[in-house]
Amino acid sequence: MENRLNKCNQDITDYVEEFRQFSTKLMSHLEGFNILKTVLKNDIDHLLTRVERAQRDIDYFESAKESPTPCVDIDEEFLEQQLTEEQESKKKVKLMLNASCNYMITGFKSLKIVKKSGDAIDMAP
């Protein structure tokens, strides 16, 4: 009977030791799962933020597409003023080009006259 009691105590001690090892393993696995759970939660939060941002962009583009008025207000007077200034600057450039061409043509005519009169003077005895 004593041997049986010793064997029973030994079995209980072995069982308790095995249970402690199992408990330690289980706790380490649970810690690993908690870490993975935290990482997964952060990834899901990040993904949710990106989806919300994409949804806002889609809503914005849909509303911009549906609105008949442009997104930027243009001052009509300012636009007309810019067009007028552009036309005036083009006219000035044309006048300057014409003036320089006329000046060059006048210079050529003067050279011709000088050359002709120079030829007439050279031929005279």
PDB file of C-alpha atoms in Angstrom:
ATOM      1  CA  MET A   1       0.000   0.000   0.000  1.00  0.00           C
ATOM      2  CA  GLU A   2       2.869   2.299   0.798  1.00  0.00           C
ATOM      3  CA  ASN A   3       4.359   1.665  -2.632  1.00  0.00           C
ATOM      4  CA  ARG A   4       1.083   2.544  -4.232  1.00  0.00           C
ATOM      5  CA  LEU A   5       0.855   5.726  -2.205  1.00  0.00           C
ATOM      6  CA  ASN A   6       4.424   6.680  -3.201  1.00  0.00           C
ATOM      7  CA  LYS A   7       3.624   5.902  -6.823  1.00  0.00           C
ATOM      8  CA  CYS A   8       0.475   8.038  -6.574  1.00  0.00           C
ATOM      9  CA  ASN A   9       2.471  10.926  -5.048  1.00  0.00           C
ATOM     10  CA  GLN A  10       5.124  10.536  -7.764  1.00  0.00           C
ATOM     11  CA  ASP A  11       2.431  10.568 -10.466  1.00  0.00           C
ATOM     12  CA  ILE A  12       0.860  13.697  -8.951  1.00  0.00           C
ATOM     13  CA  THR A  13       4.274  15.414  -8.790  1.00  0.00           C
ATOM     14  CA  ASP A  14       4.964  14.477 -12.417  1.00  0.00           C
ATOM     15  CA  TYR A  15       1.516  15.688 -13.399  1.00  0.00           C
ATOM     16  CA  VAL A  16       2.013  19.013 -11.570  1.00  0.00           C
ATOM     17  CA  GLU A  17       5.430  19.486 -13.237  1.00  0.00           C
ATOM     18  CA  GLU A  18       4.006  18.656 -16.642  1.00  0.00           C
ATOM     19  CA  PHE A  19       1.104  21.046 -16.023  1.00  0.00           C
ATOM     20  CA  ARG A  20       3.563  23.848 -15.064  1.00  0.00           C
ATOM     21  CA  GLN A  21       5.555  23.285 -18.266  1.00  0.00           C
ATOM     22  CA  PHE A  22       2.344  23.271 -20.269  1.00  0.00           C
ATOM     23  CA  SER A  23       1.189  26.467 -18.511  1.00  0.00           C
ATOM     24  CA  THR A  24       4.539  28.176 -19.245  1.00  0.00           C
ATOM     25  CA  LYS A  25       4.342  27.190 -22.917  1.00  0.00           C
ATOM     26  CA  LEU A  26       0.758  28.354 -23.123  1.00  0.00           C
ATOM     27  CA  MET A  27       1.618  31.725 -21.543  1.00  0.00           C
ATOM     28  CA  SER A  28       4.490  32.287 -23.998  1.00  0.00           C
ATOM     29  CA  HIS A  29       2.178  31.454 -26.904  1.00  0.00           C
ATOM     30  CA  LEU A  30      -0.471  33.825 -25.544  1.00  0.00           C
ATOM     31  CA  GLU A  31       2.100  36.626 -25.316  1.00  0.00           C
ATOM     32  CA  GLY A  32       3.041  35.989 -28.940  1.00  0.00           C
ATOM     33  CA  PHE A  33      -0.622  36.073 -29.920  1.00  0.00           C
ATOM     34  CA  ASN A  34      -1.112  39.352 -28.061  1.00  0.00           C
ATOM     35  CA  ILE A  35       1.789  40.877 -29.982  1.00  0.00           C
ATOM     36  CA  LEU A  36       0.366  39.619 -33.279  1.00  0.00           C
ATOM     37  CA  LYS A  37      -3.069  40.903 -32.264  1.00  0.00           C
ATOM     38  CA  THR A  38      -1.626  44.386 -31.623  1.00  0.00           C
ATOM     39  CA  VAL A  39       0.209  44.404 -34.962  1.00  0.00           C
ATOM     40  CA  LEU A  40      -2.935  43.254 -36.772  1.00  0.00           C
ATOM     41  CA  LYS A  41      -5.037  45.912 -35.018  1.00  0.00           C
ATOM     42  CA  ASN A  42      -2.558  48.634 -36.050  1.00  0.00           C
ATOM     43  CA  ASP A  43      -2.586  47.391 -39.654  1.00  0.00           C
ATOM     44  CA  ILE A  44      -6.385  47.388 -39.714  1.00  0.00           C
ATOM     45  CA  ASP A  45      -6.518  50.911 -38.264  1.00  0.00           C
ATOM     46  CA  HIS A  46      -4.047  52.094 -40.909  1.00  0.00           C
ATOM     47  CA  LEU A  47      -6.089  50.423 -43.644  1.00  0.00           C
ATOM     48  CA  LEU A  48      -9.282  51.980 -42.300  1.00  0.00           C
ATOM     49  CA  THR A  49      -7.678  55.428 -42.396  1.00  0.00           C
ATOM     50  CA  ARG A  50      -6.623  54.903 -46.013  1.00  0.00           C
ATOM     51  CA  VAL A  51     -10.101  53.703 -46.986  1.00  0.00           C
ATOM     52  CA  GLU A  52     -11.714  56.748 -45.331  1.00  0.00           C
ATOM     53  CA  ARG A  53      -9.299  59.061 -47.138  1.00  0.00           C
ATOM     54  CA  ALA A  54     -10.054  57.360 -50.445  1.00  0.00           C
ATOM     55  CA  GLN A  55     -13.797  57.668 -49.781  1.00  0.00           C
ATOM     56  CA  ARG A  56     -13.425  61.402 -49.084  1.00  0.00           C
ATOM     57  CA  ASP A  57     -11.470  61.826 -52.324  1.00  0.00           C
ATOM     58  CA  ILE A  58     -14.134  59.937 -54.268  1.00  0.00           C
ATOM     59  CA  ASP A  59     -16.889  62.068 -52.717  1.00  0.00           C
ATOM     60  CA  TYR A  60     -14.966  65.236 -53.543  1.00  0.00           C
ATOM     61  CA  PHE A  61     -14.395  64.241 -57.173  1.00  0.00           C
ATOM     62  CA  GLU A  62     -18.033  63.234 -57.595  1.00  0.00           C
ATOM     63  CA  SER A  63     -19.234  66.546 -56.203  1.00  0.00           C
ATOM     64  CA  ALA A  64     -16.731  68.465 -58.349  1.00  0.00           C
ATOM     65  CA  LYS A  65     -17.865  66.564 -61.435  1.00  0.00           C
ATOM     66  CA  GLU A  66     -21.546  67.270 -60.764  1.00  0.00           C
ATOM     67  CA  SER A  67     -21.192  71.006 -60.082  1.00  0.00           C
ATOM     68  CA  PRO A  68     -21.759  73.133 -63.213  1.00  0.00           C
ATOM     69  CA  THR A  69     -19.720  76.065 -61.936  1.00  0.00           C
ATOM     70  CA  PRO A  70     -15.939  75.968 -62.049  1.00  0.00           C
ATOM     71  CA  CYS A  71     -14.055  75.407 -58.835  1.00  0.00           C
ATOM     72  CA  VAL A  72     -12.109  78.647 -59.264  1.00  0.00           C
ATOM     73  CA  ASP A  73     -13.863  81.997 -59.545  1.00  0.00           C
ATOM     74  CA  ILE A  74     -12.457  84.057 -62.391  1.00  0.00           C
ATOM     75  CA  ASP A  75     -12.711  87.809 -62.277  1.00  0.00           C
ATOM     76  CA  GLU A  76     -14.043  88.744 -65.711  1.00  0.00           C
ATOM     77  CA  GLU A  77     -12.669  92.283 -65.563  1.00  0.00           C
ATOM     78  CA  PHE A  78      -9.221  91.020 -64.669  1.00  0.00           C
ATOM     79  CA  LEU A  79      -9.355  88.511 -67.535  1.00  0.00           C
ATOM     80  CA  GLU A  80     -10.407  91.226 -69.991  1.00  0.00           C
ATOM     81  CA  GLN A  81      -7.627  93.479 -68.721  1.00  0.00           C
ATOM     82  CA  GLN A  82      -5.060  90.745 -69.266  1.00  0.00           C
ATOM     83  CA  LEU A  83      -6.349  90.123 -72.800  1.00  0.00           C
ATOM     84  CA  THR A  84      -6.217  93.856 -73.557  1.00  0.00           C
ATOM     85  CA  GLU A  85      -2.659  94.115 -72.222  1.00  0.00           C
ATOM     86  CA  GLU A  86      -1.646  91.114 -74.304  1.00  0.00           C
ATOM     87  CA  GLN A  87      -3.104  92.666 -77.466  1.00  0.00           C
ATOM     88  CA  GLU A  88      -1.407  95.991 -76.749  1.00  0.00           C
ATOM     89  CA  SER A  89       1.955  94.317 -76.222  1.00  0.00           C
ATOM     90  CA  LYS A  90       1.549  92.473 -79.536  1.00  0.00           C
ATOM     91  CA  LYS A  91       0.753  95.756 -81.277  1.00  0.00           C
ATOM     92  CA  LYS A  92       3.825  97.378 -79.734  1.00  0.00           C
ATOM     93  CA  VAL A  93       6.034  94.523 -80.927  1.00  0.00           C
ATOM     94  CA  LYS A  94       4.592  94.815 -84.450  1.00  0.00           C
ATOM     95  CA  LEU A  95       5.141  98.582 -84.462  1.00  0.00           C
ATOM     96  CA  MET A  96       8.715  98.156 -83.266  1.00  0.00           C
ATOM     97  CA  LEU A  97       9.393  95.563 -85.957  1.00  0.00           C
ATOM     98  CA  ASN A  98       7.818  97.750 -88.641  1.00  0.00           C
ATOM     99  CA  ALA A  99       9.766 100.769 -87.440  1.00  0.00           C
ATOM    100  CA  SER A 100      13.046  98.870 -87.484  1.00  0.00           C
ATOM    101  CA  CYS A 101      12.234  97.463 -90.944  1.00  0.00           C
ATOM    102  CA  ASN A 102      11.358 100.940 -92.225  1.00  0.00           C
ATOM    103  CA  TYR A 103      14.566 102.275 -90.732  1.00  0.00           C
ATOM    104  CA  MET A 104      16.562  99.536 -92.446  1.00  0.00           C
ATOM    105  CA  ILE A 105      14.824 100.135 -95.791  1.00  0.00           C
ATOM    106  CA  THR A 106      15.536 103.864 -95.488  1.00  0.00           C
ATOM    107  CA  GLY A 107      19.156 103.043 -94.767  1.00  0.00           C
ATOM    108  CA  PHE A 108      19.358 100.842 -97.864  1.00  0.00           C
ATOM    109  CA  LYS A 109      17.831 103.576-100.013  1.00  0.00           C
ATOM    110  CA  SER A 110      20.340 106.066 -98.624  1.00  0.00           C
ATOM    111  CA  LEU A 111      23.192 103.734 -99.463  1.00  0.00           C
ATOM    112  CA  LYS A 112      21.841 103.315-102.992  1.00  0.00           C
ATOM    113  CA  ILE A 113      21.590 107.056-103.433  1.00  0.00           C
ATOM    114  CA  VAL A 114      25.096 107.571-102.093  1.00  0.00           C
ATOM    115  CA  LYS A 115      26.400 104.798-104.302  1.00  0.00           C
ATOM    116  CA  LYS A 116      24.684 106.192-107.392  1.00  0.00           C
ATOM    117  CA  SER A 117      25.898 109.688-106.702  1.00  0.00           C
ATOM    118  CA  GLY A 118      29.333 108.276-105.962  1.00  0.00           C
ATOM    119  CA  ASP A 119      29.308 106.504-109.336  1.00  0.00           C
ATOM    120  CA  ALA A 120      28.229 109.739-111.053  1.00  0.00           C
ATOM    121  CA  ILE A 121      31.025 111.665-109.323  1.00  0.00           C
ATOM    122  CA  ASP A 122      33.616 109.014-110.236  1.00  0.00           C
ATOM    123  CA  MET A 123      32.576 109.131-113.910  1.00  0.00           C
ATOM    124  CA  ALA A 124      32.739 112.894-114.162  1.00  0.00           C
ATOM    125  CA  PRO A 125      36.100 114.235-115.500  1.00  0.00           C
TER     126      PRO A 125
END
